[in-house]
Amino acid sequence: KSQIRNIFGEIRRIETLNADIRQVKFLLLLPKLAYSVAKSQKNLKPYRDEFEKWYNVVNEGVKDDTFGKRFDNFVNFFESFLAFHRVVAQKD
C-alpha cells in the first residue's frame, strides 16, 4: 500500500510542475514504479500492469499535444484506483 501511495505522491508533485518539466518527470514514473514493485514483498504486478496501460496512453499524448489532458485524466484515474484499492484491502 505504501509503495502505491509513494507513486501517487510523486504524481501529485508532478501535477504542480510546468508542462515541459511535467512530461519529463512523468517519463521517470515507470522506472520508479518498477523499483517499488521489485522492492515490495507483496505482488504488485497487477497494479504495475494497469499502471503501464494508462502510462502508455498518457505518453501517446506527447505526439499529438494532448499530454496535459491525458495526464489530468490519469491523475483522476489513479486517485480513484487508490480509493478502490483501499476498500478492497479493508475487506481482506
Coordinates of N, CA and C in Angstrom, one line a residue:
K1 N 0.8 -1.2 0.0 CA 0.0 0.0 0.0 C 0.9 1.3 0.0
S2 N 1.9 1.3 0.8 CA 2.7 2.5 0.9 C 3.5 2.7 -0.4
Q3 N 3.9 1.6 -1.1 CA 4.6 1.8 -2.4 C 3.7 2.5 -3.4
I4 N 2.4 2.1 -3.4 CA 1.5 2.7 -4.3 C 1.2 4.1 -4.0
R5 N 1.1 4.4 -2.7 CA 0.9 5.8 -2.2 C 2.1 6.7 -2.5
N6 N 3.3 6.1 -2.5 CA 4.5 6.8 -2.9 C 4.5 7.3 -4.3
I7 N 4.0 6.4 -5.2 CA 3.9 6.7 -6.6 C 2.8 7.8 -6.8
F8 N 1.7 7.7 -6.1 CA 0.7 8.7 -6.2 C 1.2 10.1 -5.7
G9 N 2.0 10.1 -4.6 CA 2.6 11.3 -4.1 C 3.5 12.0 -5.2
E10 N 4.2 11.1 -5.9 CA 5.0 11.6 -7.0 C 4.2 12.2 -8.1
I11 N 3.1 11.6 -8.4 CA 2.1 12.1 -9.4 C 1.6 13.4 -9.0
R12 N 1.2 13.6 -7.8 CA 0.7 14.9 -7.3 C 1.8 15.9 -7.4
R13 N 3.1 15.6 -7.1 CA 4.2 16.6 -7.2 C 4.3 17.0 -8.7
I14 N 4.3 16.0 -9.6 CA 4.4 16.3 -11.0 C 3.3 17.2 -11.5
E15 N 2.1 17.0 -10.9 CA 0.9 17.8 -11.3 C 1.2 19.3 -11.1
T16 N 2.0 19.7 -10.1 CA 2.3 21.1 -9.8 C 3.3 21.7 -10.7
L17 N 4.0 21.0 -11.5 CA 5.1 21.5 -12.4 C 4.6 22.1 -13.7
N18 N 5.4 22.9 -14.3 CA 5.0 23.4 -15.6 C 5.0 22.3 -16.7
A19 N 4.4 22.5 -17.8 CA 4.1 21.5 -18.8 C 5.4 20.8 -19.3
D20 N 6.4 21.5 -19.6 CA 7.6 20.8 -20.1 C 8.3 19.9 -19.1
I21 N 8.4 20.3 -17.9 CA 9.0 19.5 -16.9 C 8.1 18.4 -16.5
R22 N 6.8 18.6 -16.5 CA 5.8 17.6 -16.2 C 6.0 16.4 -17.1
Q23 N 6.2 16.6 -18.4 CA 6.4 15.5 -19.3 C 7.6 14.7 -19.0
V24 N 8.7 15.4 -18.7 CA 10.0 14.7 -18.4 C 9.8 13.9 -17.1
K25 N 9.3 14.5 -16.0 CA 9.1 13.8 -14.8 C 8.1 12.6 -14.9
F26 N 7.1 12.8 -15.7 CA 6.2 11.7 -16.0 C 6.9 10.5 -16.6
L27 N 7.8 10.7 -17.5 CA 8.5 9.6 -18.1 C 9.3 8.8 -17.1
L28 N 9.7 9.5 -16.0 CA 10.5 8.8 -15.0 C 9.7 8.0 -14.0
L29 N 8.4 8.1 -14.1 CA 7.5 7.3 -13.2 C 7.6 5.8 -13.4
L30 N 7.7 5.4 -14.6 CA 7.7 3.9 -14.9 C 8.9 3.3 -14.2
P31 N 10.1 3.8 -14.3 CA 11.2 3.2 -13.6 C 11.1 3.2 -12.1
K32 N 10.5 4.3 -11.6 CA 10.2 4.4 -10.1 C 9.2 3.3 -9.7
L33 N 8.2 3.1 -10.5 CA 7.2 2.1 -10.2 C 7.9 0.7 -10.2
A34 N 8.7 0.5 -11.2 CA 9.4 -0.8 -11.4 C 10.3 -1.1 -10.1
Y35 N 10.9 0.0 -9.6 CA 11.7 -0.2 -8.4 C 10.8 -0.5 -7.2
S36 N 9.7 0.2 -7.1 CA 8.8 -0.1 -6.0 C 8.2 -1.5 -6.0
V37 N 7.9 -2.0 -7.2 CA 7.4 -3.3 -7.3 C 8.5 -4.3 -6.9
A38 N 9.7 -4.1 -7.4 CA 10.8 -5.0 -7.0 C 11.1 -5.0 -5.5
K39 N 11.0 -3.8 -4.9 CA 11.3 -3.6 -3.5 C 10.2 -4.2 -2.6
S40 N 9.0 -4.2 -3.1 CA 7.8 -4.7 -2.3 C 7.9 -6.2 -2.1
Q41 N 7.4 -6.6 -0.9 CA 7.3 -8.0 -0.7 C 6.0 -8.6 -1.1
K42 N 5.1 -7.8 -1.5 CA 3.8 -8.2 -2.0 C 3.8 -8.2 -3.5
N43 N 2.8 -8.9 -4.1 CA 2.7 -9.0 -5.5 C 2.0 -7.8 -6.0
L44 N 2.8 -6.8 -6.5 CA 2.2 -5.6 -7.1 C 2.1 -5.6 -8.6
K45 N 2.4 -6.8 -9.2 CA 2.5 -6.9 -10.7 C 1.1 -6.5 -11.3
P46 N 0.0 -6.9 -10.7 CA -1.3 -6.5 -11.4 C -1.5 -4.9 -11.4
Y47 N -1.0 -4.3 -10.3 CA -1.1 -2.8 -10.2 C -0.1 -2.2 -11.3
R48 N 1.1 -2.8 -11.4 CA 2.0 -2.3 -12.3 C 1.5 -2.4 -13.8
D49 N 0.9 -3.6 -14.0 CA 0.3 -3.8 -15.4 C -0.7 -2.8 -15.7
E50 N -1.6 -2.5 -14.8 CA -2.7 -1.5 -15.0 C -2.1 -0.1 -15.2
F51 N -1.1 0.2 -14.3 CA -0.4 1.5 -14.4 C 0.2 1.7 -15.8
E52 N 0.9 0.6 -16.3 CA 1.6 0.7 -17.6 C 0.6 1.0 -18.7
K53 N -0.6 0.4 -18.6 CA -1.6 0.7 -19.7 C -1.9 2.2 -19.7
W54 N -2.2 2.8 -18.6 CA -2.5 4.2 -18.5 C -1.3 5.0 -18.8
Y55 N -0.2 4.6 -18.4 CA 1.1 5.3 -18.7 C 1.3 5.5 -20.2
N56 N 1.1 4.4 -20.9 CA 1.3 4.4 -22.3 C 0.2 5.3 -23.0
V57 N -1.0 5.3 -22.5 CA -2.0 6.2 -23.1 C -1.6 7.7 -22.9
V58 N -1.1 8.0 -21.7 CA -0.7 9.4 -21.5 C 0.5 9.7 -22.3
N59 N 1.4 8.8 -22.4 CA 2.7 9.1 -23.1 C 2.4 9.3 -24.6
E60 N 1.4 8.7 -25.2 CA 1.0 8.9 -26.6 C 0.6 10.4 -26.8
G61 N 0.1 11.0 -25.7 CA -0.3 12.4 -25.8 C 0.8 13.4 -26.2
V62 N 2.1 12.9 -25.9 CA 3.2 13.8 -26.3 C 3.3 14.0 -27.8
K63 N 2.9 13.0 -28.5 CA 3.0 13.1 -30.0 C 1.9 14.0 -30.6
D64 N 0.7 14.0 -30.0 CA -0.3 14.8 -30.6 C -0.8 16.0 -29.7
D65 N 0.1 16.5 -28.8 CA -0.2 17.6 -28.0 C -1.4 17.5 -27.1
T66 N -1.7 16.3 -26.7 CA -2.9 16.1 -25.7 C -2.3 15.6 -24.4
F67 N -1.0 15.7 -24.2 CA -0.4 15.2 -22.9 C -1.1 15.8 -21.7
G68 N -1.3 17.1 -21.7 CA -1.9 17.7 -20.5 C -3.3 17.1 -20.1
K69 N -4.1 17.0 -21.1 CA -5.5 16.5 -20.8 C -5.4 15.0 -20.4
R70 N -4.5 14.3 -21.1 CA -4.4 12.8 -20.8 C -3.8 12.7 -19.4
F71 N -2.8 13.5 -19.0 CA -2.2 13.5 -17.7 C -3.3 13.8 -16.6
D72 N -4.1 14.8 -16.8 CA -5.2 15.1 -15.9 C -6.1 13.9 -15.7
N73 N -6.5 13.3 -16.8 CA -7.4 12.1 -16.7 C -6.7 11.0 -15.9
F74 N -5.4 10.8 -16.2 CA -4.6 9.8 -15.5 C -4.6 10.1 -14.0
V75 N -4.4 11.3 -13.6 CA -4.4 11.6 -12.1 C -5.7 11.3 -11.5
N76 N -6.8 11.6 -12.2 CA -8.1 11.3 -11.7 C -8.3 9.8 -11.6
F77 N -7.9 9.1 -12.6 CA -8.0 7.6 -12.6 C -7.2 7.0 -11.4
F78 N -6.0 7.5 -11.3 CA -5.1 6.9 -10.2 C -5.7 7.2 -8.9
E79 N -6.2 8.4 -8.7 CA -6.9 8.7 -7.4 C -8.0 7.7 -7.1
S80 N -8.9 7.5 -8.1 CA -10.0 6.5 -7.9 C -9.5 5.1 -7.7
F81 N -8.4 4.8 -8.4 CA -7.8 3.5 -8.3 C -7.3 3.2 -6.8
L82 N -6.7 4.2 -6.3 CA -6.2 4.1 -4.9 C -7.4 4.0 -3.9
A83 N -8.5 4.7 -4.1 CA -9.7 4.6 -3.3 C -10.2 3.2 -3.4
F84 N -10.3 2.6 -4.6 CA -10.8 1.3 -4.8 C -9.9 0.3 -4.1
H85 N -8.6 0.5 -4.2 CA -7.6 -0.4 -3.6 C -7.8 -0.4 -2.1
R86 N -8.0 0.8 -1.5 CA -8.2 0.9 -0.1 C -9.4 0.1 0.4
V87 N -10.5 0.2 -0.3 CA -11.8 -0.5 0.0 C -11.5 -2.0 -0.1
V88 N -10.9 -2.5 -1.1 CA -10.6 -3.9 -1.3 C -9.7 -4.4 -0.2
A89 N -8.7 -3.6 0.2 CA -7.7 -4.0 1.2 C -8.4 -4.1 2.6
Q90 N -9.4 -3.3 2.8 CA -10.1 -3.3 4.1 C -11.0 -4.6 4.2
K91 N -11.5 -5.1 3.1 CA -12.3 -6.3 3.1 C -11.5 -7.5 3.3
D92 N -10.2 -7.5 2.9 CA -9.4 -8.7 3.1 C -8.9 -8.9 4.4

